[in-house]
């Protein structure tokens, strides 16, 4: 069971990462679409790439990863850092969706920021996530940097 969930998690993460790397290139390439046919092609490729590929891959990666945490009973510090970087990938994902939406709603008149900024944001995150997942480094020393108050239960109810 764990092997199947791990396969789904890795496949989802790879597909999601590929989408987050390719979508900025598509946005950059088509941002100067002048003819209606160019703009229609741009809308179809970016919209379906985001809606039908990137978003489902993100859901599969995050869902399988969440199930894997509980199946494998992993609660190490590297996992918390990995989850923070996954949240960063989700923010880049949302920003790319915003760019696709705004460029489509305005008929190509939206003054889009440089979409290749997303590459500078997402590639290091992907690299750190892969490194953390594969190396599983011992990051227990990070707990020493936290104040003692943050490491003790406070006795309050949830």
Short mmCIF file of N, CA and C in Angstrom, two decimals:
data_model
loop_
_atom_site.label_atom_id
_atom_site.label_comp_id
_atom_site.label_asym_id
_atom_site.label_seq_id
_atom_site.Cartn_x
_atom_site.Cartn_y
_atom_site.Cartn_z
N UNK A 1 0.81 -1.19 0.00
CA UNK A 1 0.00 0.00 0.00
C UNK A 1 0.86 1.26 0.00
N UNK A 2 1.91 1.26 0.83
CA UNK A 2 2.78 2.42 0.91
C UNK A 2 3.48 2.64 -0.43
N UNK A 3 3.87 1.55 -1.10
CA UNK A 3 4.55 1.69 -2.38
C UNK A 3 3.64 2.35 -3.43
N UNK A 4 2.37 1.98 -3.44
CA UNK A 4 1.43 2.57 -4.40
C UNK A 4 1.21 4.05 -4.11
N UNK A 5 1.05 4.41 -2.85
CA UNK A 5 0.84 5.81 -2.49
C UNK A 5 2.11 6.62 -2.79
N UNK A 6 3.27 6.03 -2.53
CA UNK A 6 4.53 6.72 -2.81
C UNK A 6 4.69 6.94 -4.32
N UNK A 7 4.30 5.93 -5.12
CA UNK A 7 4.34 6.08 -6.58
C UNK A 7 3.43 7.23 -7.02
N UNK A 8 2.20 7.27 -6.49
CA UNK A 8 1.28 8.35 -6.84
C UNK A 8 1.83 9.71 -6.43
N UNK A 9 2.45 9.77 -5.27
CA UNK A 9 3.02 11.03 -4.79
C UNK A 9 4.16 11.51 -5.70
N UNK A 10 5.06 10.60 -6.03
CA UNK A 10 6.20 10.98 -6.87
C UNK A 10 5.73 11.34 -8.28
N UNK A 11 4.81 10.55 -8.84
CA UNK A 11 4.29 10.86 -10.18
C UNK A 11 3.57 12.21 -10.19
N UNK A 12 2.76 12.45 -9.18
CA UNK A 12 2.06 13.73 -9.09
C UNK A 12 3.02 14.89 -8.94
N UNK A 13 4.05 14.72 -8.11
CA UNK A 13 5.03 15.78 -7.91
C UNK A 13 5.82 16.06 -9.18
N UNK A 14 6.18 15.01 -9.90
CA UNK A 14 6.92 15.22 -11.15
C UNK A 14 6.06 15.93 -12.20
N UNK A 15 4.80 15.52 -12.33
CA UNK A 15 3.91 16.18 -13.30
C UNK A 15 3.64 17.62 -12.90
N UNK A 16 3.42 17.86 -11.62
CA UNK A 16 3.16 19.22 -11.15
C UNK A 16 4.38 20.10 -11.36
N UNK A 17 5.56 19.56 -11.07
CA UNK A 17 6.80 20.32 -11.29
C UNK A 17 7.00 20.63 -12.76
N UNK A 18 6.74 19.65 -13.63
CA UNK A 18 6.87 19.88 -15.07
C UNK A 18 5.91 20.97 -15.54
N UNK A 19 4.70 20.98 -15.01
CA UNK A 19 3.73 22.01 -15.39
C UNK A 19 4.17 23.38 -14.90
N UNK A 20 4.70 23.46 -13.68
CA UNK A 20 5.13 24.75 -13.15
C UNK A 20 6.37 25.28 -13.85
N UNK A 21 7.12 24.42 -14.48
CA UNK A 21 8.27 24.87 -15.27
C UNK A 21 7.84 25.25 -16.69
N UNK A 22 6.90 24.50 -17.27
CA UNK A 22 6.52 24.76 -18.66
C UNK A 22 5.53 25.92 -18.82
N UNK A 23 4.63 26.11 -17.87
CA UNK A 23 3.64 27.18 -18.00
C UNK A 23 4.26 28.57 -18.13
N UNK A 24 5.31 28.93 -17.38
CA UNK A 24 5.92 30.24 -17.60
C UNK A 24 6.49 30.41 -19.02
N UNK A 25 7.03 29.32 -19.59
CA UNK A 25 7.52 29.41 -20.97
C UNK A 25 6.37 29.66 -21.94
N UNK A 26 5.24 28.97 -21.72
CA UNK A 26 4.08 29.19 -22.58
C UNK A 26 3.55 30.62 -22.44
N UNK A 27 3.48 31.11 -21.22
CA UNK A 27 3.02 32.48 -21.01
C UNK A 27 3.96 33.48 -21.67
N UNK A 28 5.24 33.23 -21.58
CA UNK A 28 6.22 34.13 -22.19
C UNK A 28 6.12 34.09 -23.72
N UNK A 29 5.95 32.90 -24.26
CA UNK A 29 5.90 32.75 -25.71
C UNK A 29 4.66 33.40 -26.31
N UNK A 30 3.53 33.24 -25.67
CA UNK A 30 2.27 33.70 -26.24
C UNK A 30 1.83 35.07 -25.75
N UNK A 31 2.63 35.74 -24.95
CA UNK A 31 2.14 37.00 -24.40
C UNK A 31 2.04 38.10 -25.43
N UNK A 32 2.64 37.91 -26.56
CA UNK A 32 2.55 38.90 -27.63
C UNK A 32 1.69 38.40 -28.79
N UNK A 33 0.69 37.60 -28.50
CA UNK A 33 -0.20 37.08 -29.55
C UNK A 33 -0.95 38.25 -30.18
N UNK A 34 -0.85 38.36 -31.50
CA UNK A 34 -1.46 39.49 -32.20
C UNK A 34 -2.73 39.10 -32.94
N UNK A 35 -2.75 37.93 -33.52
CA UNK A 35 -3.92 37.52 -34.29
C UNK A 35 -4.88 36.75 -33.39
N UNK A 36 -6.12 36.67 -33.84
CA UNK A 36 -7.13 35.95 -33.06
C UNK A 36 -6.80 34.47 -32.96
N UNK A 37 -6.26 33.91 -34.03
CA UNK A 37 -5.90 32.48 -33.98
C UNK A 37 -4.76 32.23 -33.00
N UNK A 38 -3.79 33.14 -32.93
CA UNK A 38 -2.71 33.01 -31.94
C UNK A 38 -3.25 33.09 -30.52
N UNK A 39 -4.16 34.05 -30.33
CA UNK A 39 -4.71 34.23 -28.99
C UNK A 39 -5.58 33.03 -28.59
N UNK A 40 -6.35 32.49 -29.53
CA UNK A 40 -7.17 31.32 -29.24
C UNK A 40 -6.30 30.13 -28.89
N UNK A 41 -5.22 29.93 -29.63
CA UNK A 41 -4.29 28.85 -29.34
C UNK A 41 -3.66 29.04 -27.96
N UNK A 42 -3.27 30.27 -27.66
CA UNK A 42 -2.70 30.59 -26.36
C UNK A 42 -3.67 30.25 -25.24
N UNK A 43 -4.94 30.67 -25.38
CA UNK A 43 -5.94 30.43 -24.36
C UNK A 43 -6.17 28.94 -24.14
N UNK A 44 -6.27 28.17 -25.23
CA UNK A 44 -6.50 26.74 -25.10
C UNK A 44 -5.32 26.03 -24.41
N UNK A 45 -4.13 26.34 -24.85
CA UNK A 45 -2.95 25.65 -24.31
C UNK A 45 -2.74 26.00 -22.85
N UNK A 46 -2.78 27.29 -22.52
CA UNK A 46 -2.50 27.67 -21.13
C UNK A 46 -3.65 27.28 -20.20
N UNK A 47 -4.89 27.48 -20.65
CA UNK A 47 -6.03 27.16 -19.80
C UNK A 47 -6.11 25.67 -19.51
N UNK A 48 -6.05 24.86 -20.54
CA UNK A 48 -6.15 23.41 -20.33
C UNK A 48 -4.89 22.85 -19.68
N UNK A 49 -3.75 23.45 -19.96
CA UNK A 49 -2.53 23.01 -19.27
C UNK A 49 -2.62 23.24 -17.77
N UNK A 50 -3.25 24.34 -17.40
CA UNK A 50 -3.40 24.66 -15.98
C UNK A 50 -4.53 23.87 -15.34
N UNK A 51 -5.71 23.88 -15.99
CA UNK A 51 -6.91 23.27 -15.41
C UNK A 51 -6.87 21.74 -15.50
N UNK A 52 -6.43 21.21 -16.63
CA UNK A 52 -6.53 19.77 -16.85
C UNK A 52 -5.25 19.01 -16.52
N UNK A 53 -4.13 19.71 -16.33
CA UNK A 53 -2.89 18.99 -16.05
C UNK A 53 -2.24 19.45 -14.75
N UNK A 54 -1.93 20.73 -14.63
CA UNK A 54 -1.19 21.21 -13.47
C UNK A 54 -1.98 21.08 -12.17
N UNK A 55 -3.23 21.51 -12.20
CA UNK A 55 -4.03 21.46 -10.97
C UNK A 55 -4.33 20.03 -10.51
N UNK A 56 -4.75 19.12 -11.39
CA UNK A 56 -4.93 17.73 -10.93
C UNK A 56 -3.63 17.09 -10.44
N UNK A 57 -2.52 17.41 -11.08
CA UNK A 57 -1.24 16.86 -10.62
C UNK A 57 -0.91 17.38 -9.23
N UNK A 58 -1.20 18.65 -8.96
CA UNK A 58 -0.97 19.21 -7.62
C UNK A 58 -1.85 18.52 -6.59
N UNK A 59 -3.10 18.28 -6.94
CA UNK A 59 -4.02 17.62 -6.00
C UNK A 59 -3.55 16.20 -5.71
N UNK A 60 -3.12 15.48 -6.74
CA UNK A 60 -2.63 14.11 -6.54
C UNK A 60 -1.37 14.12 -5.68
N UNK A 61 -0.43 15.02 -5.98
CA UNK A 61 0.83 15.07 -5.22
C UNK A 61 0.58 15.40 -3.76
N UNK A 62 -0.25 16.39 -3.51
CA UNK A 62 -0.49 16.82 -2.12
C UNK A 62 -1.33 15.78 -1.37
N UNK A 63 -2.34 15.24 -2.03
CA UNK A 63 -3.19 14.24 -1.37
C UNK A 63 -2.40 12.97 -1.04
N UNK A 64 -1.67 12.47 -2.02
CA UNK A 64 -0.88 11.25 -1.78
C UNK A 64 0.20 11.51 -0.74
N UNK A 65 0.80 12.69 -0.77
CA UNK A 65 1.81 13.02 0.23
C UNK A 65 1.23 13.07 1.63
N UNK A 66 0.03 13.62 1.76
CA UNK A 66 -0.63 13.67 3.06
C UNK A 66 -0.94 12.27 3.58
N UNK A 67 -1.45 11.42 2.70
CA UNK A 67 -1.74 10.03 3.10
C UNK A 67 -0.44 9.32 3.47
N UNK A 68 0.61 9.59 2.72
CA UNK A 68 1.91 8.95 2.97
C UNK A 68 2.48 9.33 4.33
N UNK A 69 2.25 10.56 4.76
CA UNK A 69 2.73 10.99 6.08
C UNK A 69 2.17 10.07 7.16
N UNK A 70 0.88 9.80 7.06
CA UNK A 70 0.24 9.00 8.10
C UNK A 70 0.52 7.50 7.94
N UNK A 71 0.60 7.03 6.69
CA UNK A 71 0.90 5.61 6.48
C UNK A 71 2.31 5.25 6.93
N UNK A 72 3.27 6.10 6.59
CA UNK A 72 4.66 5.83 6.93
C UNK A 72 5.03 6.33 8.32
N UNK A 73 4.12 7.07 8.94
CA UNK A 73 4.33 7.60 10.29
C UNK A 73 5.62 8.41 10.37
N UNK A 74 5.74 9.37 9.46
CA UNK A 74 6.93 10.22 9.37
C UNK A 74 6.58 11.61 9.89
N UNK A 75 7.30 12.04 10.92
CA UNK A 75 7.09 13.37 11.49
C UNK A 75 8.44 14.02 11.79
N UNK A 76 9.39 13.89 10.89
CA UNK A 76 10.73 14.42 11.10
C UNK A 76 10.80 15.89 10.70
N UNK A 77 11.82 16.60 11.20
CA UNK A 77 11.95 18.03 10.87
C UNK A 77 12.09 18.29 9.37
N UNK A 78 12.74 17.39 8.62
CA UNK A 78 12.89 17.63 7.19
C UNK A 78 11.53 17.67 6.51
N UNK A 79 10.56 16.92 7.04
CA UNK A 79 9.23 16.90 6.44
C UNK A 79 8.53 18.24 6.61
N UNK A 80 8.68 18.87 7.76
CA UNK A 80 8.07 20.17 7.98
C UNK A 80 8.66 21.23 7.03
N UNK A 81 9.95 21.15 6.82
CA UNK A 81 10.58 22.09 5.89
C UNK A 81 10.12 21.79 4.46
N UNK A 82 10.00 20.53 4.11
CA UNK A 82 9.49 20.15 2.79
C UNK A 82 8.08 20.69 2.58
N UNK A 83 7.24 20.58 3.59
CA UNK A 83 5.87 21.09 3.48
C UNK A 83 5.84 22.60 3.29
N UNK A 84 6.78 23.31 3.90
CA UNK A 84 6.86 24.76 3.69
C UNK A 84 7.20 25.08 2.24
N UNK A 85 8.10 24.30 1.65
CA UNK A 85 8.45 24.53 0.24
C UNK A 85 7.32 24.10 -0.69
N UNK A 86 6.56 23.08 -0.32
CA UNK A 86 5.38 22.69 -1.10
C UNK A 86 4.35 23.83 -1.07
N UNK A 87 4.21 24.48 0.07
CA UNK A 87 3.31 25.64 0.15
C UNK A 87 3.80 26.75 -0.78
N UNK A 88 5.10 26.92 -0.89
CA UNK A 88 5.66 27.89 -1.84
C UNK A 88 5.34 27.52 -3.27
N UNK A 89 5.41 26.24 -3.60
CA UNK A 89 5.03 25.80 -4.94
C UNK A 89 3.56 26.08 -5.20
N UNK A 90 2.73 25.89 -4.19
CA UNK A 90 1.30 26.16 -4.34
C UNK A 90 1.05 27.65 -4.59
N UNK A 91 1.84 28.51 -3.96
CA UNK A 91 1.70 29.95 -4.21
C UNK A 91 2.10 30.31 -5.63
N UNK A 92 3.17 29.73 -6.14
CA UNK A 92 3.57 29.97 -7.53
C UNK A 92 2.49 29.44 -8.47
N UNK A 93 1.93 28.30 -8.15
CA UNK A 93 0.85 27.70 -8.93
C UNK A 93 -0.34 28.67 -9.00
N UNK A 94 -0.72 29.22 -7.87
CA UNK A 94 -1.84 30.16 -7.83
C UNK A 94 -1.52 31.43 -8.62
N UNK A 95 -0.29 31.91 -8.53
CA UNK A 95 0.10 33.12 -9.26
C UNK A 95 0.05 32.88 -10.78
N UNK A 96 0.52 31.72 -11.22
CA UNK A 96 0.44 31.40 -12.64
C UNK A 96 -1.02 31.31 -13.10
N UNK A 97 -1.87 30.74 -12.27
CA UNK A 97 -3.29 30.70 -12.60
C UNK A 97 -3.88 32.10 -12.72
N UNK A 98 -3.45 33.00 -11.84
CA UNK A 98 -3.90 34.38 -11.91
C UNK A 98 -3.46 35.04 -13.22
N UNK A 99 -2.22 34.81 -13.60
CA UNK A 99 -1.72 35.38 -14.86
C UNK A 99 -2.49 34.85 -16.06
N UNK A 100 -2.77 33.55 -16.06
CA UNK A 100 -3.53 32.95 -17.16
C UNK A 100 -4.93 33.54 -17.22
N UNK A 101 -5.55 33.67 -16.07
CA UNK A 101 -6.91 34.21 -16.01
C UNK A 101 -6.95 35.67 -16.47
N UNK A 102 -6.05 36.48 -15.96
CA UNK A 102 -6.06 37.90 -16.33
C UNK A 102 -5.75 38.11 -17.81
N UNK A 103 -4.83 37.34 -18.35
CA UNK A 103 -4.50 37.51 -19.76
C UNK A 103 -5.64 37.06 -20.65
N UNK A 104 -6.41 36.08 -20.21
CA UNK A 104 -7.55 35.62 -21.00
C UNK A 104 -8.76 36.51 -20.89
N UNK A 105 -9.00 37.06 -19.72
CA UNK A 105 -10.16 37.92 -19.52
C UNK A 105 -10.06 39.24 -20.27
N UNK A 106 -8.86 39.72 -20.44
CA UNK A 106 -8.68 41.03 -21.06
C UNK A 106 -8.38 40.93 -22.54
N UNK A 107 -8.50 39.75 -23.11
CA UNK A 107 -8.26 39.59 -24.55
C UNK A 107 -6.83 39.86 -24.96
N UNK A 108 -5.90 39.62 -24.06
CA UNK A 108 -4.48 39.82 -24.39
C UNK A 108 -3.99 41.22 -24.10
N UNK A 109 -4.84 42.08 -23.55
CA UNK A 109 -4.43 43.46 -23.28
C UNK A 109 -3.83 43.63 -21.89
N UNK A 110 -3.85 42.57 -21.11
CA UNK A 110 -3.31 42.64 -19.75
C UNK A 110 -1.80 42.82 -19.82
N UNK A 111 -1.29 43.80 -19.11
CA UNK A 111 0.17 44.02 -19.07
C UNK A 111 0.76 43.04 -18.06
N UNK A 112 1.16 41.93 -18.58
CA UNK A 112 1.62 40.82 -17.76
C UNK A 112 3.05 41.06 -17.27
N UNK A 113 3.29 40.77 -15.99
CA UNK A 113 4.68 40.81 -15.53
C UNK A 113 5.47 39.69 -16.20
N UNK A 114 6.74 39.77 -16.10
CA UNK A 114 7.60 38.75 -16.72
C UNK A 114 7.28 37.38 -16.13
N UNK A 115 6.65 36.47 -16.88
CA UNK A 115 6.28 35.17 -16.32
C UNK A 115 7.49 34.29 -15.99
N UNK A 116 8.64 34.62 -16.55
CA UNK A 116 9.83 33.81 -16.26
C UNK A 116 10.32 34.01 -14.83
N UNK A 117 9.74 35.00 -14.13
CA UNK A 117 10.03 35.16 -12.70
C UNK A 117 9.61 33.89 -11.96
N UNK A 118 8.55 33.27 -12.43
CA UNK A 118 8.07 32.04 -11.79
C UNK A 118 9.13 30.95 -11.82
N UNK A 119 9.93 30.91 -12.87
CA UNK A 119 11.01 29.91 -12.93
C UNK A 119 12.03 30.14 -11.83
N UNK A 120 12.36 31.40 -11.61
CA UNK A 120 13.33 31.71 -10.56
C UNK A 120 12.78 31.37 -9.18
N UNK A 121 11.47 31.38 -9.05
CA UNK A 121 10.85 31.04 -7.78
C UNK A 121 10.67 29.54 -7.60
N UNK A 122 10.27 28.84 -8.66
CA UNK A 122 9.85 27.45 -8.51
C UNK A 122 10.99 26.44 -8.65
N UNK A 123 11.97 26.70 -9.47
CA UNK A 123 13.05 25.72 -9.66
C UNK A 123 13.84 25.47 -8.37
N UNK A 124 14.24 26.50 -7.61
CA UNK A 124 14.91 26.21 -6.34
C UNK A 124 14.00 25.45 -5.36
N UNK A 125 12.70 25.75 -5.37
CA UNK A 125 11.79 25.04 -4.47
C UNK A 125 11.71 23.56 -4.83
N UNK A 126 11.61 23.27 -6.12
CA UNK A 126 11.58 21.88 -6.57
C UNK A 126 12.86 21.16 -6.17
N UNK A 127 14.00 21.83 -6.36
CA UNK A 127 15.28 21.22 -6.02
C UNK A 127 15.38 20.92 -4.52
N UNK A 128 14.94 21.85 -3.68
CA UNK A 128 15.00 21.64 -2.24
C UNK A 128 14.05 20.51 -1.82
N UNK A 129 12.86 20.47 -2.41
CA UNK A 129 11.90 19.42 -2.08
C UNK A 129 12.46 18.05 -2.44
N UNK A 130 13.03 17.94 -3.63
CA UNK A 130 13.61 16.65 -4.03
C UNK A 130 14.79 16.27 -3.14
N UNK A 131 15.62 17.24 -2.81
CA UNK A 131 16.76 16.95 -1.93
C UNK A 131 16.28 16.49 -0.56
N UNK A 132 15.31 17.19 0.01
CA UNK A 132 14.81 16.81 1.33
C UNK A 132 14.17 15.42 1.31
N UNK A 133 13.40 15.14 0.26
CA UNK A 133 12.71 13.85 0.19
C UNK A 133 13.67 12.70 -0.05
N UNK A 134 14.71 12.94 -0.83
CA UNK A 134 15.64 11.85 -1.14
C UNK A 134 16.73 11.69 -0.10
N UNK A 135 17.26 12.78 0.42
CA UNK A 135 18.36 12.70 1.39
C UNK A 135 17.86 12.49 2.82
N UNK A 136 16.67 12.99 3.11
CA UNK A 136 16.11 12.92 4.47
C UNK A 136 17.17 13.30 5.51
N UNK A 137 17.69 14.52 5.42
CA UNK A 137 18.79 14.91 6.32
C UNK A 137 18.31 15.04 7.77
N UNK A 138 19.23 14.86 8.67
CA UNK A 138 18.92 15.01 10.09
C UNK A 138 18.96 16.50 10.42
N UNK A 139 17.81 17.08 10.59
CA UNK A 139 17.70 18.51 10.87
C UNK A 139 17.23 18.77 12.30
N UNK A 140 17.51 17.84 13.18
CA UNK A 140 17.09 18.00 14.58
C UNK A 140 17.77 19.20 15.23
N UNK A 141 18.93 19.60 14.72
CA UNK A 141 19.64 20.75 15.27
C UNK A 141 18.83 22.04 15.11
N UNK A 142 17.88 22.04 14.16
CA UNK A 142 17.05 23.23 14.00
C UNK A 142 16.16 23.47 15.21
N UNK A 143 15.80 22.41 15.91
CA UNK A 143 14.97 22.55 17.11
C UNK A 143 15.73 23.30 18.20
N UNK A 144 17.05 23.20 18.19
CA UNK A 144 17.85 23.92 19.19
C UNK A 144 17.78 25.43 18.98
N UNK A 145 17.45 25.85 17.78
CA UNK A 145 17.36 27.28 17.49
C UNK A 145 16.05 27.89 17.96
N UNK A 146 15.06 27.04 18.23
CA UNK A 146 13.76 27.52 18.69
C UNK A 146 13.78 27.78 20.19
N UNK A 147 13.01 28.74 20.64
CA UNK A 147 12.93 28.94 22.09
C UNK A 147 12.24 27.75 22.76
N UNK A 148 12.56 27.52 24.02
CA UNK A 148 12.00 26.37 24.74
C UNK A 148 10.48 26.43 24.80
N UNK A 149 9.94 27.64 24.81
CA UNK A 149 8.49 27.81 24.86
C UNK A 149 7.81 27.19 23.64
N UNK A 150 8.49 27.23 22.50
CA UNK A 150 7.91 26.70 21.27
C UNK A 150 7.94 25.18 21.23
N UNK A 151 8.73 24.56 22.08
CA UNK A 151 8.87 23.11 22.06
C UNK A 151 8.08 22.40 23.14
N UNK A 152 7.37 23.14 23.96
CA UNK A 152 6.60 22.54 25.06
C UNK A 152 5.11 22.71 24.81
N UNK A 153 4.33 21.69 25.19
CA UNK A 153 2.88 21.87 25.12
C UNK A 153 2.44 22.94 26.11
N UNK A 154 1.45 23.72 25.72
CA UNK A 154 1.03 24.84 26.55
C UNK A 154 -0.17 24.51 27.42
N UNK A 155 -0.72 23.29 27.31
CA UNK A 155 -1.80 22.87 28.17
C UNK A 155 -3.15 23.40 27.79
N UNK A 156 -3.28 24.09 26.68
CA UNK A 156 -4.56 24.59 26.23
C UNK A 156 -5.30 23.56 25.38
N UNK A 157 -6.60 23.71 25.30
CA UNK A 157 -7.35 22.79 24.45
C UNK A 157 -7.44 23.35 23.04
N UNK A 158 -7.59 22.46 22.09
CA UNK A 158 -7.72 22.88 20.72
C UNK A 158 -9.13 23.33 20.47
#
